[in-house]
Structure formats: C-alpha cells, structure tokens
C-alpha cells in the first residue's frame, strides 16, 4: 500500500501522527524552490506543525529546479511523506513518526514552467523559501522571459516579474523571500543578484522599484541534520513511502526580521521554539556555519580517506572523535570569538554539536557531506583560517590536517564523460564538485609541494592566496605526504 491521500486512512499504527482532512483544503501560501531533505525535514516540518495547530493554515507549492530525478514520487503520494525524528533532547530519547502534509504539489521547472508561473497569480501566495545549495545563489546573465531560466535567481526573478505583471505592481502582491542556503547574508546576496539580473534583462524601472520595496528579503539560517531518505517497511509499517526522511531532534530556523508585517505572515514561528525571528542572526549563523558545518567539511575528506562511511561510525572511533573535538573547540571556536560571541557560548554550542554528530540513530554519509567540497571549504573554513592568523599568526595544526585531506580527496581520474572519481582504501568514490576539473589539472604535476602551492595560490578557489599564511602550506604539504605514505588512519592516531 503506497502512501497517499486515499490510503492514509488505512494506516493503523497509532504511533504515527496523521494529518487531519482539513489540511488538504488549505490555500497555497508558500512557493518553495527545492525538494531536498533539509527543506522537507526542517522548514516544511515547521509549516506542517503550525497547520496542525491551526496557526499558519497554508500549504506549499514546491518547484523542482534541477534536472535530476522527477516529480512522479511526489505526485504518486499526493505530496505526503513520512518524517521520522530520532535523537536525544534534554537527556531524553525522542522518537516521532509524522505524515507531513504541508506540500500540496510539486512542479518541475523544466517540464511545467507555465504552471510554475501560474502560481504567481494566486493571491494567497505570501512566502518564498529556497535551498539550492551554496552554488545556487550565483549570478548568471540570462534571458529570463523565454522559457525556464537555468539558474535559481533567474527562475525567481521570472516568477516575481510575472506576479508584478498580474497584480499591476500592487504593493500587497509583494512576497517575503527567505533563502536558506548556507551563504553569509544569503538574502542580501540574492537580492543583489536579482537587481543585477533585472538590469541585464532591461526590465522596467517600476518593476525594479517594486522588487526592492514591496518584497521583503530575510536572511536566514537553518540547522538540523537530515541525512537523507529512509526506507519504510510495508510489512512493519503497513505502507510504503519512496520519499520518507529522517532527522535528528535538534532544530533551528533563524530568520532575520524585525518587521511587523513579516512577523504576522510568518505565523508558523509560533508553533515551535526552534523558529526564531530576530533583528540580527549573526550569532546563530556564525556558530552553526563555523562549528557544525565547518567541522563537518574539515572532517569529511579525512573520514573517507580513513575508511569511515558514516558520521556516527567515525565518532565511535576514539582518535577521530578526538580530532573533531579539538579542531572544533581548540581551533575553530577560539578563532571566531568576537564582541558578539564569547568562548563559553562557542564551547557550549560545540559540545552540543559533538553529541549531535554522535547520534546513534542517524546514518549521515560522509560522501554526501563532500558534495561541492571546494565551495564549502572556501565559504565555511577560509574565514576561520584568516581569523586564526589575525589572532595568532601561527599554523592551526588540525585545520592543516583537514586541508591536506581535502587536497588528497580531490585527487581524481576523469572518464570519457567528464566525471571525476577518487580512490581510497582500494575503493572508488564519486567527486561531485564544480571545481573538480581544476584540482584534477593541478594533480597532473609530479611533486606534492607544487600541487599544494598551486592550489593554494588559486584565488578562483579561495578568494585569497593561502600561501601568504606563514607555515600553513608547509604543514599541509607534510600532512599530504604523510597520508600518502602511512594512511589517514595513522595520521589521526598521531593527533
């Protein structure tokens, strides 16, 4: 029995929280760019929870922006999916199973673009959410009025232009736009790209004014480990679900706004303490971006090279957990403290992160964390490296190990289709990174010293020359050579 509106009434498991029939008739209030597990395991979780409490009373139209996969699974299940929450909260084991009914439909940008644009004519639409990964908020000069644009900002601008046209530039038709991509000041950067793209397309000045004044761009930060899809056992659970997700119990969606209109429309914030509306979310963003995401990124290549598959397995290893703990608390935390963040706050947050990484219920794959490895290293860890040197002017030894593992992880072979593959412990792994070709070319050199030096000098990767930091390149080079000779596991043991 497949999960759907028709079959949901036949689910007999009393431990599963089912939606009421009234939820299916709620108006569509949210346009969401992205079908990923993070959005469904966090933002859509909050909206579903608010609908169950009769607070928000609105559903989501999801736009699938990428060409991978299709929308058939969502259509088959009427947008319904199972969300399993497992973790430890305040010392107590939390386990929930929810049928999330927040999504009304999923549209393919490539195949159903007219239907996506038609949503702009719905007066009930109020909010736009996105999560298109860090590389999604980038400028691409393109015509937005001749079919679906390739980029996310292009699609968003085309949709907003259609809404402006349909409602004759009414201020009331403006949207609250909340990107959740892990980019510093994500909403401000997105707005700047939209303005640049408007100029490229020579859109009229009245629209540009409407874009700037009628729409509210809210920076935001999301924090929840949602490792991916999980299997639902028909024999055990009484139904099947092809798009079920699992997450930890911890949850945070910090949205930067002090506007009364935004507070009113973002009423789902009242449903859960995990949603925070604040005039400044710098502290939340910096702690999460550096301590959780930065540590993940510094550790993922090392973990793969050492033969670990999941985060929890690596954290069960004494030496690897020691690396994670010390790189987070002794190097990253001390680098980021400033007038808004003190060390005790950073240490407290970091200790919670270590517990979250060790969650026995979560199967978080290290390879999934290596997606767009280079851009993650640049955005999450280069600022930490810079701050460390400003304060200490000395080599951060554990960060140097993380960079060495990144460089070795990115050593690859390229096949005839242009795909890149690395090898560790006699096992091949895919490299999914926009910069893979650049790293591939650097690794064609014979000497490790030259490889590291040239990678570090490439400002297209780092927006900086990493060779300027005294001793850092030499330390990374030593670690790369050590891993090549002795293996990553041996290096971890020496920490």
CSV table of C-alpha atoms in Angstrom, one decimal:
chain,number,residue,atom,x,y,z
A,1,UNK,CA,0.0,0.0,0.0
A,2,UNK,CA,1.6,3.2,-1.1
A,3,UNK,CA,1.2,6.4,1.0
A,4,UNK,CA,-1.4,8.8,-0.5
A,5,UNK,CA,-4.5,10.8,0.5
A,6,UNK,CA,-6.6,7.8,-0.3
A,7,UNK,CA,-4.6,5.2,1.7
A,8,UNK,CA,-3.7,7.4,4.6
A,9,UNK,CA,-6.9,6.5,6.4
A,10,UNK,CA,-5.9,2.8,6.3
A,11,UNK,CA,-2.7,3.3,8.3
A,12,UNK,CA,-3.4,1.6,11.6
A,13,UNK,CA,-0.2,2.4,13.5
A,14,UNK,CA,-1.3,4.6,16.4
A,15,UNK,CA,2.3,5.8,16.9
A,16,UNK,CA,2.2,7.7,13.5
A,17,UNK,CA,0.9,11.2,13.7
A,18,UNK,CA,-1.6,11.7,10.8
A,19,UNK,CA,-2.8,14.9,9.3
A,20,UNK,CA,-6.5,15.9,9.6
A,21,UNK,CA,-8.6,16.0,6.4
A,22,UNK,CA,-9.0,19.8,6.7
A,23,UNK,CA,-5.3,20.4,6.0
A,24,UNK,CA,-5.8,19.2,2.4
A,25,UNK,CA,-8.1,22.1,1.6
A,26,UNK,CA,-5.8,24.9,3.0
A,27,UNK,CA,-4.7,27.5,0.5
A,28,UNK,CA,-1.3,27.5,-1.1
A,29,UNK,CA,0.8,30.2,0.7
A,30,UNK,CA,4.4,29.2,0.1
A,31,UNK,CA,6.5,28.7,-3.1
A,32,UNK,CA,9.5,26.6,-2.3
A,33,UNK,CA,12.5,26.1,-4.6
A,34,UNK,CA,13.9,22.7,-3.8
A,35,UNK,CA,12.7,19.3,-2.9
A,36,UNK,CA,15.7,18.4,-0.8
A,37,UNK,CA,15.6,16.6,2.5
A,38,UNK,CA,16.7,19.6,4.5
A,39,UNK,CA,13.8,21.7,3.5
A,40,UNK,CA,11.4,18.8,4.0
A,41,UNK,CA,12.9,17.8,7.3
A,42,UNK,CA,13.0,21.3,8.8
A,43,UNK,CA,11.1,24.2,7.1
A,44,UNK,CA,8.3,22.0,5.9
A,45,UNK,CA,8.3,20.3,9.3
A,46,UNK,CA,7.6,23.7,11.0
A,47,UNK,CA,4.8,24.6,8.5
A,48,UNK,CA,3.2,21.2,8.9
A,49,UNK,CA,3.3,21.6,12.7
A,50,UNK,CA,1.8,25.0,12.5
A,51,UNK,CA,-1.0,23.8,10.3
A,52,UNK,CA,-1.8,21.0,12.8
A,53,UNK,CA,-2.1,23.7,15.5
A,54,UNK,CA,-4.4,25.8,13.2
A,55,UNK,CA,-1.8,28.6,13.2
A,56,UNK,CA,-0.4,29.1,9.8
A,57,UNK,CA,-3.1,27.4,7.7
A,58,UNK,CA,-1.3,27.3,4.4
A,59,UNK,CA,0.4,24.8,2.1
A,60,UNK,CA,3.5,24.7,-0.1
A,61,UNK,CA,4.0,24.5,-3.9
A,62,UNK,CA,7.4,23.1,-4.5
A,63,UNK,CA,9.4,23.9,-7.6
A,64,UNK,CA,11.9,21.2,-8.6
A,65,UNK,CA,14.7,23.2,-10.1
A,66,UNK,CA,17.3,20.5,-11.1
A,67,UNK,CA,17.1,18.1,-13.9
A,68,UNK,CA,17.9,15.1,-11.7
A,69,UNK,CA,15.0,12.8,-10.9
A,70,UNK,CA,11.4,13.6,-11.4
A,71,UNK,CA,8.2,14.6,-9.6
A,72,UNK,CA,6.5,11.3,-10.0
A,73,UNK,CA,7.1,10.1,-6.5
A,74,UNK,CA,5.6,13.2,-5.0
A,75,UNK,CA,2.6,13.0,-7.4
A,76,UNK,CA,2.0,9.3,-6.5
A,77,UNK,CA,1.9,10.2,-2.8
A,78,UNK,CA,-0.1,13.5,-3.2
A,79,UNK,CA,2.9,15.3,-1.7
A,80,UNK,CA,2.7,13.3,1.5
A,81,UNK,CA,5.8,11.9,3.1
A,82,UNK,CA,6.9,10.3,6.3
A,83,UNK,CA,9.2,12.2,8.6
A,84,UNK,CA,11.0,10.2,11.3
A,85,UNK,CA,12.6,12.2,14.1
A,86,UNK,CA,15.1,10.4,16.3
A,87,UNK,CA,17.6,11.8,18.7
A,88,UNK,CA,18.3,12.9,22.3
A,89,UNK,CA,16.8,16.1,23.6
A,90,UNK,CA,17.4,17.3,27.2
A,91,UNK,CA,18.7,13.9,28.0
A,92,UNK,CA,15.6,12.1,26.8
A,93,UNK,CA,15.3,9.9,23.7
A,94,UNK,CA,13.0,11.5,21.2
A,95,UNK,CA,11.3,9.4,18.6
A,96,UNK,CA,8.4,10.6,16.4
A,97,UNK,CA,6.9,9.5,13.1
A,98,UNK,CA,4.8,12.1,11.3
A,99,UNK,CA,3.0,12.1,8.0
A,100,UNK,CA,3.9,15.5,6.7
A,101,UNK,CA,1.0,17.1,4.6
A,102,UNK,CA,2.5,20.6,4.1
A,103,UNK,CA,3.2,20.1,0.4
A,104,UNK,CA,0.2,20.5,-1.9
A,105,UNK,CA,2.0,19.7,-5.2
A,106,UNK,CA,5.5,19.6,-6.8
A,107,UNK,CA,6.1,21.2,-10.2
A,108,UNK,CA,9.1,20.6,-12.5
A,109,UNK,CA,10.7,23.9,-13.6
A,110,UNK,CA,11.9,22.2,-16.8
A,111,UNK,CA,8.7,20.5,-17.8
A,112,UNK,CA,5.9,22.5,-16.1
A,113,UNK,CA,7.2,26.1,-16.2
A,114,UNK,CA,3.8,27.6,-17.3
A,115,UNK,CA,2.3,26.0,-14.2
A,116,UNK,CA,5.1,27.4,-12.0
A,117,UNK,CA,4.4,30.9,-13.4
A,118,UNK,CA,0.7,30.5,-12.9
A,119,UNK,CA,1.3,30.3,-9.2
A,120,UNK,CA,2.3,33.9,-9.3
A,121,UNK,CA,-1.4,34.8,-10.0
A,122,UNK,CA,-2.5,33.2,-6.7
A,123,UNK,CA,-3.4,36.0,-4.3
A,124,UNK,CA,-2.8,33.6,-1.3
A,125,UNK,CA,0.9,33.3,-2.0
A,126,UNK,CA,2.9,35.1,0.6
A,127,UNK,CA,6.3,33.4,1.2
A,128,UNK,CA,9.2,32.1,-1.0
A,129,UNK,CA,11.7,29.6,0.5
A,130,UNK,CA,14.7,28.2,-1.2
A,131,UNK,CA,17.6,25.8,-0.6
A,132,UNK,CA,19.6,25.3,-3.8
A,133,UNK,CA,23.0,24.7,-2.1
A,134,UNK,CA,25.7,27.3,-1.8
A,135,UNK,CA,26.3,27.4,-5.5
A,136,UNK,CA,22.6,28.2,-6.2
A,137,UNK,CA,22.9,31.8,-5.2
A,138,UNK,CA,25.2,32.9,-8.0
A,139,UNK,CA,24.8,35.3,-10.9
A,140,UNK,CA,24.2,34.0,-14.4
A,141,UNK,CA,23.4,36.5,-17.1
A,142,UNK,CA,20.5,35.0,-19.0
A,143,UNK,CA,17.2,35.8,-20.6
A,144,UNK,CA,14.5,35.1,-18.0
A,145,UNK,CA,11.5,35.7,-20.3
A,146,UNK,CA,11.9,32.9,-22.8
A,147,UNK,CA,11.2,29.7,-21.0
A,148,UNK,CA,12.6,28.4,-17.7
A,149,UNK,CA,15.8,30.1,-16.8
A,150,UNK,CA,18.7,27.9,-15.9
A,151,UNK,CA,19.7,29.5,-12.6
A,152,UNK,CA,17.6,29.7,-9.4
A,153,UNK,CA,17.8,33.5,-9.3
A,154,UNK,CA,16.7,33.6,-12.9
A,155,UNK,CA,13.7,31.4,-12.1
A,156,UNK,CA,12.8,33.5,-9.0
A,157,UNK,CA,13.1,36.8,-11.0
A,158,UNK,CA,10.9,35.5,-13.8
A,159,UNK,CA,8.3,34.4,-11.2
A,160,UNK,CA,8.4,37.8,-9.4
A,161,UNK,CA,8.1,39.6,-12.7
A,162,UNK,CA,5.0,37.6,-13.6
A,163,UNK,CA,3.5,38.4,-10.2
A,164,UNK,CA,4.3,42.1,-10.7
A,165,UNK,CA,2.6,42.0,-14.1
A,166,UNK,CA,-0.5,40.0,-13.0
A,167,UNK,CA,-1.2,42.3,-10.0
A,168,UNK,CA,-0.2,45.5,-11.8
A,169,UNK,CA,2.6,46.3,-9.4
A,170,UNK,CA,0.5,46.2,-6.2
A,171,UNK,CA,2.5,46.6,-3.0
A,172,UNK,CA,0.2,44.0,-1.5
A,173,UNK,CA,1.4,41.4,-4.0
A,174,UNK,CA,5.0,41.5,-2.6
A,175,UNK,CA,6.5,38.4,-1.1
A,176,UNK,CA,8.6,37.5,1.9
A,177,UNK,CA,11.6,35.8,0.4
A,178,UNK,CA,13.7,33.6,2.7
A,179,UNK,CA,16.6,31.8,1.2
A,180,UNK,CA,18.1,29.1,3.5
A,181,UNK,CA,21.3,28.4,1.5
A,182,UNK,CA,24.3,28.4,3.8
A,183,UNK,CA,25.7,31.6,2.4
A,184,UNK,CA,26.5,34.6,4.7
A,185,UNK,CA,23.8,37.3,4.2
A,186,UNK,CA,22.1,35.0,1.8
A,187,UNK,CA,19.0,37.2,1.3
A,188,UNK,CA,21.1,40.3,0.6
A,189,UNK,CA,23.2,38.5,-1.9
A,190,UNK,CA,20.1,37.0,-3.6
A,191,UNK,CA,18.5,40.5,-3.8
A,192,UNK,CA,21.7,42.0,-5.3
A,193,UNK,CA,21.7,39.2,-8.0
A,194,UNK,CA,18.1,39.8,-8.8
A,195,UNK,CA,18.8,43.5,-9.3
A,196,UNK,CA,21.8,42.8,-11.5
A,197,UNK,CA,19.7,40.3,-13.5
A,198,UNK,CA,16.9,42.8,-13.9
A,199,UNK,CA,19.4,45.2,-15.4
A,200,UNK,CA,20.7,42.5,-17.7
A,201,UNK,CA,17.2,41.8,-18.9
A,202,UNK,CA,16.4,45.6,-19.2
A,203,UNK,CA,13.3,45.2,-17.0
A,204,UNK,CA,11.4,48.5,-16.4
A,205,UNK,CA,12.3,50.8,-13.5
A,206,UNK,CA,8.8,50.5,-12.0
A,207,UNK,CA,9.3,46.7,-11.6
A,208,UNK,CA,12.8,47.2,-10.1
A,209,UNK,CA,11.3,49.6,-7.5
A,210,UNK,CA,8.5,47.1,-6.7
A,211,UNK,CA,11.1,44.4,-6.4
A,212,UNK,CA,13.0,46.5,-3.8
A,213,UNK,CA,10.2,47.9,-1.8
A,214,UNK,CA,7.2,45.6,-2.0
A,215,UNK,CA,9.2,42.4,-1.3
A,216,UNK,CA,11.0,41.6,2.0
A,217,UNK,CA,14.2,39.7,1.7
A,218,UNK,CA,15.0,38.0,5.0
A,219,UNK,CA,18.4,36.4,5.7
A,220,UNK,CA,18.0,33.0,7.4
A,221,UNK,CA,19.9,30.1,8.9
A,222,UNK,CA,18.8,26.5,9.1
A,223,UNK,CA,20.3,23.9,11.4
A,224,UNK,CA,19.1,20.3,11.5
A,225,UNK,CA,20.9,17.1,10.5
A,226,UNK,CA,18.7,15.5,7.9
A,227,UNK,CA,20.9,12.8,6.4
A,228,UNK,CA,18.6,11.6,3.6
A,229,UNK,CA,15.8,9.3,2.7
A,230,UNK,CA,14.9,6.3,4.7
A,231,UNK,CA,13.1,3.1,3.9
A,232,UNK,CA,9.6,2.5,5.2
A,233,UNK,CA,8.8,-1.2,5.6
A,234,UNK,CA,5.4,-2.2,4.4
A,235,UNK,CA,5.3,-5.3,6.5
A,236,UNK,CA,6.2,-3.4,9.6
A,237,UNK,CA,4.6,0.0,9.0
A,238,UNK,CA,1.6,-1.1,6.8
A,239,UNK,CA,2.5,1.1,3.8
A,240,UNK,CA,5.4,2.2,1.6
A,241,UNK,CA,6.9,5.6,1.1
A,242,UNK,CA,9.5,6.4,-1.5
A,243,UNK,CA,10.3,9.9,-0.2
A,244,UNK,CA,10.4,9.4,3.6
A,245,UNK,CA,13.1,11.3,5.5
A,246,UNK,CA,14.8,11.0,8.9
A,247,UNK,CA,16.2,13.8,11.0
A,248,UNK,CA,17.6,14.5,14.4
A,249,UNK,CA,15.5,16.1,17.1
A,250,UNK,CA,17.5,19.4,17.2
A,251,UNK,CA,16.0,22.0,15.0
A,252,UNK,CA,16.7,25.7,14.3
A,253,UNK,CA,15.4,28.1,11.7
A,254,UNK,CA,16.6,31.6,12.5
A,255,UNK,CA,15.0,34.3,10.3
A,256,UNK,CA,16.3,37.9,10.3
A,257,UNK,CA,13.5,40.4,10.5
A,258,UNK,CA,12.0,42.9,12.9
A,259,UNK,CA,9.2,43.9,10.5
A,260,UNK,CA,5.7,43.6,11.9
A,261,UNK,CA,4.3,42.5,8.6
A,262,UNK,CA,6.8,39.7,8.4
A,263,UNK,CA,6.1,38.6,12.0
A,264,UNK,CA,2.4,38.4,11.2
A,265,UNK,CA,2.8,36.4,8.0
A,266,UNK,CA,5.4,34.1,9.4
A,267,UNK,CA,3.0,32.9,11.9
A,268,UNK,CA,4.4,29.3,11.8
A,269,UNK,CA,7.1,30.7,14.1
A,270,UNK,CA,4.7,30.5,17.0
A,271,UNK,CA,4.3,26.7,16.6
A,272,UNK,CA,7.8,25.7,17.7
A,273,UNK,CA,10.6,27.3,19.7
A,274,UNK,CA,13.0,26.1,17.0
A,275,UNK,CA,11.9,29.0,14.8
A,276,UNK,CA,13.5,32.3,15.8
A,277,UNK,CA,12.6,35.7,14.4
A,278,UNK,CA,15.3,38.2,15.3
A,279,UNK,CA,16.6,41.5,14.1
A,280,UNK,CA,20.2,40.1,13.9
A,281,UNK,CA,21.0,36.4,13.4
A,282,UNK,CA,24.8,36.8,13.1
A,283,UNK,CA,25.5,34.8,16.3
A,284,UNK,CA,23.3,31.9,15.2
A,285,UNK,CA,24.8,31.9,11.7
A,286,UNK,CA,28.4,32.1,12.8
A,287,UNK,CA,28.2,29.3,15.4
A,288,UNK,CA,26.4,27.0,13.1
A,289,UNK,CA,28.4,27.8,9.9
A,290,UNK,CA,31.8,27.5,11.6
A,291,UNK,CA,31.4,24.9,14.3
A,292,UNK,CA,28.9,22.5,12.8
A,293,UNK,CA,29.3,22.9,9.0
A,294,UNK,CA,32.9,24.0,9.1
A,295,UNK,CA,33.9,21.0,11.3
A,296,UNK,CA,31.9,18.6,9.0
A,297,UNK,CA,33.7,20.0,6.0
A,298,UNK,CA,37.2,19.8,7.6
A,299,UNK,CA,36.5,16.2,8.6
A,300,UNK,CA,34.7,14.7,5.6
A,301,UNK,CA,37.7,14.0,3.4
A,302,UNK,CA,39.7,12.7,6.3
A,303,UNK,CA,36.9,10.4,7.2
A,304,UNK,CA,36.6,9.0,3.7
A,305,UNK,CA,40.3,8.5,3.4
A,306,UNK,CA,40.4,6.7,6.8
A,307,UNK,CA,37.6,4.3,5.6
A,308,UNK,CA,34.7,5.6,7.6
A,309,UNK,CA,31.3,5.6,5.9
A,310,UNK,CA,29.0,7.4,8.4
A,311,UNK,CA,29.5,10.2,10.8
A,312,UNK,CA,28.3,8.1,13.8
A,313,UNK,CA,30.8,5.3,12.9
A,314,UNK,CA,33.7,7.9,12.8
A,315,UNK,CA,32.6,9.4,16.1
A,316,UNK,CA,32.7,6.0,17.7
A,317,UNK,CA,36.4,5.9,17.0
A,318,UNK,CA,38.3,7.5,19.9
A,319,UNK,CA,41.0,9.1,17.7
A,320,UNK,CA,38.7,10.5,15.1
A,321,UNK,CA,36.4,11.9,17.8
A,322,UNK,CA,39.4,13.5,19.4
A,323,UNK,CA,40.3,15.2,16.1
A,324,UNK,CA,36.7,16.5,15.7
A,325,UNK,CA,36.6,17.7,19.3
A,326,UNK,CA,39.9,19.5,19.2
A,327,UNK,CA,39.6,21.1,15.8
A,328,UNK,CA,36.2,22.4,16.8
A,329,UNK,CA,36.9,23.6,20.3
A,330,UNK,CA,40.6,24.5,20.2
A,331,UNK,CA,41.0,26.0,16.8
A,332,UNK,CA,37.6,27.0,15.2
A,333,UNK,CA,35.9,28.2,18.4
A,334,UNK,CA,38.9,30.2,19.5
A,335,UNK,CA,39.2,31.8,16.1
A,336,UNK,CA,35.6,33.0,15.8
A,337,UNK,CA,35.1,34.6,19.3
A,338,UNK,CA,34.5,38.4,19.0
A,339,UNK,CA,32.4,41.1,20.6
A,340,UNK,CA,29.2,39.1,19.9
A,341,UNK,CA,30.4,35.6,20.6
A,342,UNK,CA,32.3,34.6,23.7
A,343,UNK,CA,34.3,31.4,24.1
A,344,UNK,CA,31.8,29.9,26.6
A,345,UNK,CA,29.0,30.3,24.1
A,346,UNK,CA,31.1,28.7,21.3
A,347,UNK,CA,32.2,25.9,23.6
A,348,UNK,CA,28.7,25.1,24.7
A,349,UNK,CA,27.4,25.1,21.1
A,350,UNK,CA,30.3,22.9,20.1
A,351,UNK,CA,29.7,20.4,22.8
A,352,UNK,CA,26.1,20.0,21.6
A,353,UNK,CA,27.4,19.5,18.1
A,354,UNK,CA,29.7,16.7,19.2
A,355,UNK,CA,26.6,15.0,20.8
A,356,UNK,CA,24.6,15.5,17.6
A,357,UNK,CA,27.4,14.0,15.4
A,358,UNK,CA,27.4,11.0,17.7
A,359,UNK,CA,23.6,10.5,17.5
A,360,UNK,CA,23.3,6.7,17.2
A,361,UNK,CA,20.0,6.9,15.2
A,362,UNK,CA,21.4,9.0,12.3
A,363,UNK,CA,23.1,7.4,9.3
A,364,UNK,CA,24.8,10.5,7.9
A,365,UNK,CA,27.0,9.6,4.9
A,366,UNK,CA,30.4,11.3,4.8
A,367,UNK,CA,30.3,11.2,1.0
A,368,UNK,CA,27.1,13.3,1.0
A,369,UNK,CA,29.0,16.0,3.0
A,370,UNK,CA,31.7,16.1,0.3
A,371,UNK,CA,29.2,17.5,-2.2
A,372,UNK,CA,30.6,20.8,-3.6
A,373,UNK,CA,33.6,20.2,-1.2
A,374,UNK,CA,35.6,23.1,-2.6
A,375,UNK,CA,33.0,25.8,-2.3
A,376,UNK,CA,32.1,24.6,1.2
A,377,UNK,CA,35.8,24.8,2.3
A,378,UNK,CA,36.0,28.3,0.9
A,379,UNK,CA,32.8,29.6,2.5
A,380,UNK,CA,33.0,27.8,5.8
A,381,UNK,CA,36.7,27.5,6.7
A,382,UNK,CA,38.7,30.2,4.9
A,383,UNK,CA,37.3,32.9,7.1
A,384,UNK,CA,38.2,30.8,10.1
A,385,UNK,CA,41.8,30.4,8.8
A,386,UNK,CA,42.0,34.2,8.3
A,387,UNK,CA,40.7,35.0,11.8
A,388,UNK,CA,43.1,32.4,13.3
A,389,UNK,CA,46.1,34.1,11.7
A,390,UNK,CA,44.9,37.6,12.6
A,391,UNK,CA,44.9,36.5,16.3
A,392,UNK,CA,47.8,34.1,16.4
A,393,UNK,CA,49.9,34.3,13.3
A,394,UNK,CA,50.7,30.6,13.7
A,395,UNK,CA,49.7,27.4,12.0
A,396,UNK,CA,46.4,25.8,13.1
A,397,UNK,CA,47.7,22.2,13.1
A,398,UNK,CA,44.3,20.4,12.9
A,399,UNK,CA,42.9,22.7,10.3
A,400,UNK,CA,46.0,22.0,8.3
A,401,UNK,CA,45.2,18.3,8.5
A,402,UNK,CA,41.6,19.0,7.2
A,403,UNK,CA,43.0,20.9,4.2
A,404,UNK,CA,45.5,18.1,3.5
A,405,UNK,CA,42.7,15.5,3.5
A,406,UNK,CA,40.7,17.8,1.1
A,407,UNK,CA,43.5,18.0,-1.3
A,408,UNK,CA,44.1,14.3,-1.4
A,409,UNK,CA,40.4,13.5,-1.6
A,410,UNK,CA,40.2,15.7,-4.7
A,411,UNK,CA,42.9,13.7,-6.4
A,412,UNK,CA,41.0,12.0,-9.2
A,413,UNK,CA,40.7,10.3,-12.5
A,414,UNK,CA,38.4,11.7,-15.3
A,415,UNK,CA,36.4,9.4,-17.5
A,416,UNK,CA,35.2,10.0,-21.1
A,417,UNK,CA,32.0,11.6,-19.8
A,418,UNK,CA,33.9,14.2,-17.8
A,419,UNK,CA,33.1,12.7,-14.4
A,420,UNK,CA,35.7,12.5,-11.7
A,421,UNK,CA,36.4,9.6,-9.4
A,422,UNK,CA,38.8,9.3,-6.4
A,423,UNK,CA,40.2,6.2,-4.7
A,424,UNK,CA,40.7,5.4,-1.0
A,425,UNK,CA,41.4,2.1,0.6
A,426,UNK,CA,41.0,0.3,-2.8
A,427,UNK,CA,37.5,1.7,-3.1
A,428,UNK,CA,36.4,4.3,-5.7
A,429,UNK,CA,34.2,7.2,-4.8
A,430,UNK,CA,32.5,9.9,-6.9
A,431,UNK,CA,33.6,13.5,-6.7
A,432,UNK,CA,30.7,15.9,-7.1
A,433,UNK,CA,32.4,19.4,-7.2
A,434,UNK,CA,32.2,22.3,-9.6
A,435,UNK,CA,36.0,22.8,-9.1
A,436,UNK,CA,36.9,19.1,-9.7
A,437,UNK,CA,38.5,19.8,-13.1
A,438,UNK,CA,40.7,22.5,-11.7
A,439,UNK,CA,42.0,20.2,-8.9
A,440,UNK,CA,42.4,17.4,-11.5
A,441,UNK,CA,44.7,19.6,-13.5
A,442,UNK,CA,46.8,20.6,-10.5
A,443,UNK,CA,47.3,16.9,-9.6
A,444,UNK,CA,48.9,16.2,-13.0
A,445,UNK,CA,52.1,17.6,-11.5
A,446,UNK,CA,54.7,15.2,-10.1
A,447,UNK,CA,55.6,16.9,-6.8
A,448,UNK,CA,53.2,17.3,-3.9
A,449,UNK,CA,54.9,20.6,-2.9
A,450,UNK,CA,53.9,22.1,-6.2
A,451,UNK,CA,50.4,20.7,-6.1
A,452,UNK,CA,49.7,22.3,-2.7
A,453,UNK,CA,51.4,25.6,-3.6
A,454,UNK,CA,49.5,26.0,-6.9
A,455,UNK,CA,46.1,25.0,-5.3
A,456,UNK,CA,46.7,27.5,-2.5
A,457,UNK,CA,47.7,30.2,-4.9
A,458,UNK,CA,44.5,29.9,-7.0
A,459,UNK,CA,42.3,32.8,-5.9
A,460,UNK,CA,39.4,31.5,-8.1
A,461,UNK,CA,39.1,28.7,-5.4
A,462,UNK,CA,39.6,30.7,-2.2
A,463,UNK,CA,39.3,34.4,-3.0
A,464,UNK,CA,42.7,34.6,-1.3
A,465,UNK,CA,46.2,33.4,-1.7
A,466,UNK,CA,46.7,30.8,1.1
A,467,UNK,CA,50.4,30.7,0.6
A,468,UNK,CA,50.6,34.1,2.4
A,469,UNK,CA,49.9,32.4,5.8
A,470,UNK,CA,53.2,31.6,7.4
A,471,UNK,CA,53.9,27.9,7.6
A,472,UNK,CA,50.4,26.8,6.6
A,473,UNK,CA,51.3,25.5,3.1
A,474,UNK,CA,54.3,23.6,4.5
A,475,UNK,CA,52.2,22.0,7.2
A,476,UNK,CA,49.5,20.9,4.7
A,477,UNK,CA,52.2,19.5,2.4
A,478,UNK,CA,53.7,17.5,5.2
A,479,UNK,CA,50.3,16.0,6.1
A,480,UNK,CA,49.6,15.2,2.4
A,481,UNK,CA,52.9,13.3,2.2
A,482,UNK,CA,52.2,11.5,5.5
A,483,UNK,CA,48.8,10.3,4.4
A,484,UNK,CA,50.2,9.1,1.0
A,485,UNK,CA,52.9,7.1,2.8
A,486,UNK,CA,51.2,6.0,6.0
A,487,UNK,CA,47.4,6.4,5.5
A,488,UNK,CA,44.8,8.7,7.0
A,489,UNK,CA,44.1,6.4,9.9
A,490,UNK,CA,47.7,6.6,11.0
A,491,UNK,CA,47.7,10.4,10.9
A,492,UNK,CA,44.6,10.5,13.0
A,493,UNK,CA,46.3,8.3,15.7
A,494,UNK,CA,49.1,10.8,16.0
A,495,UNK,CA,46.8,13.7,17.0
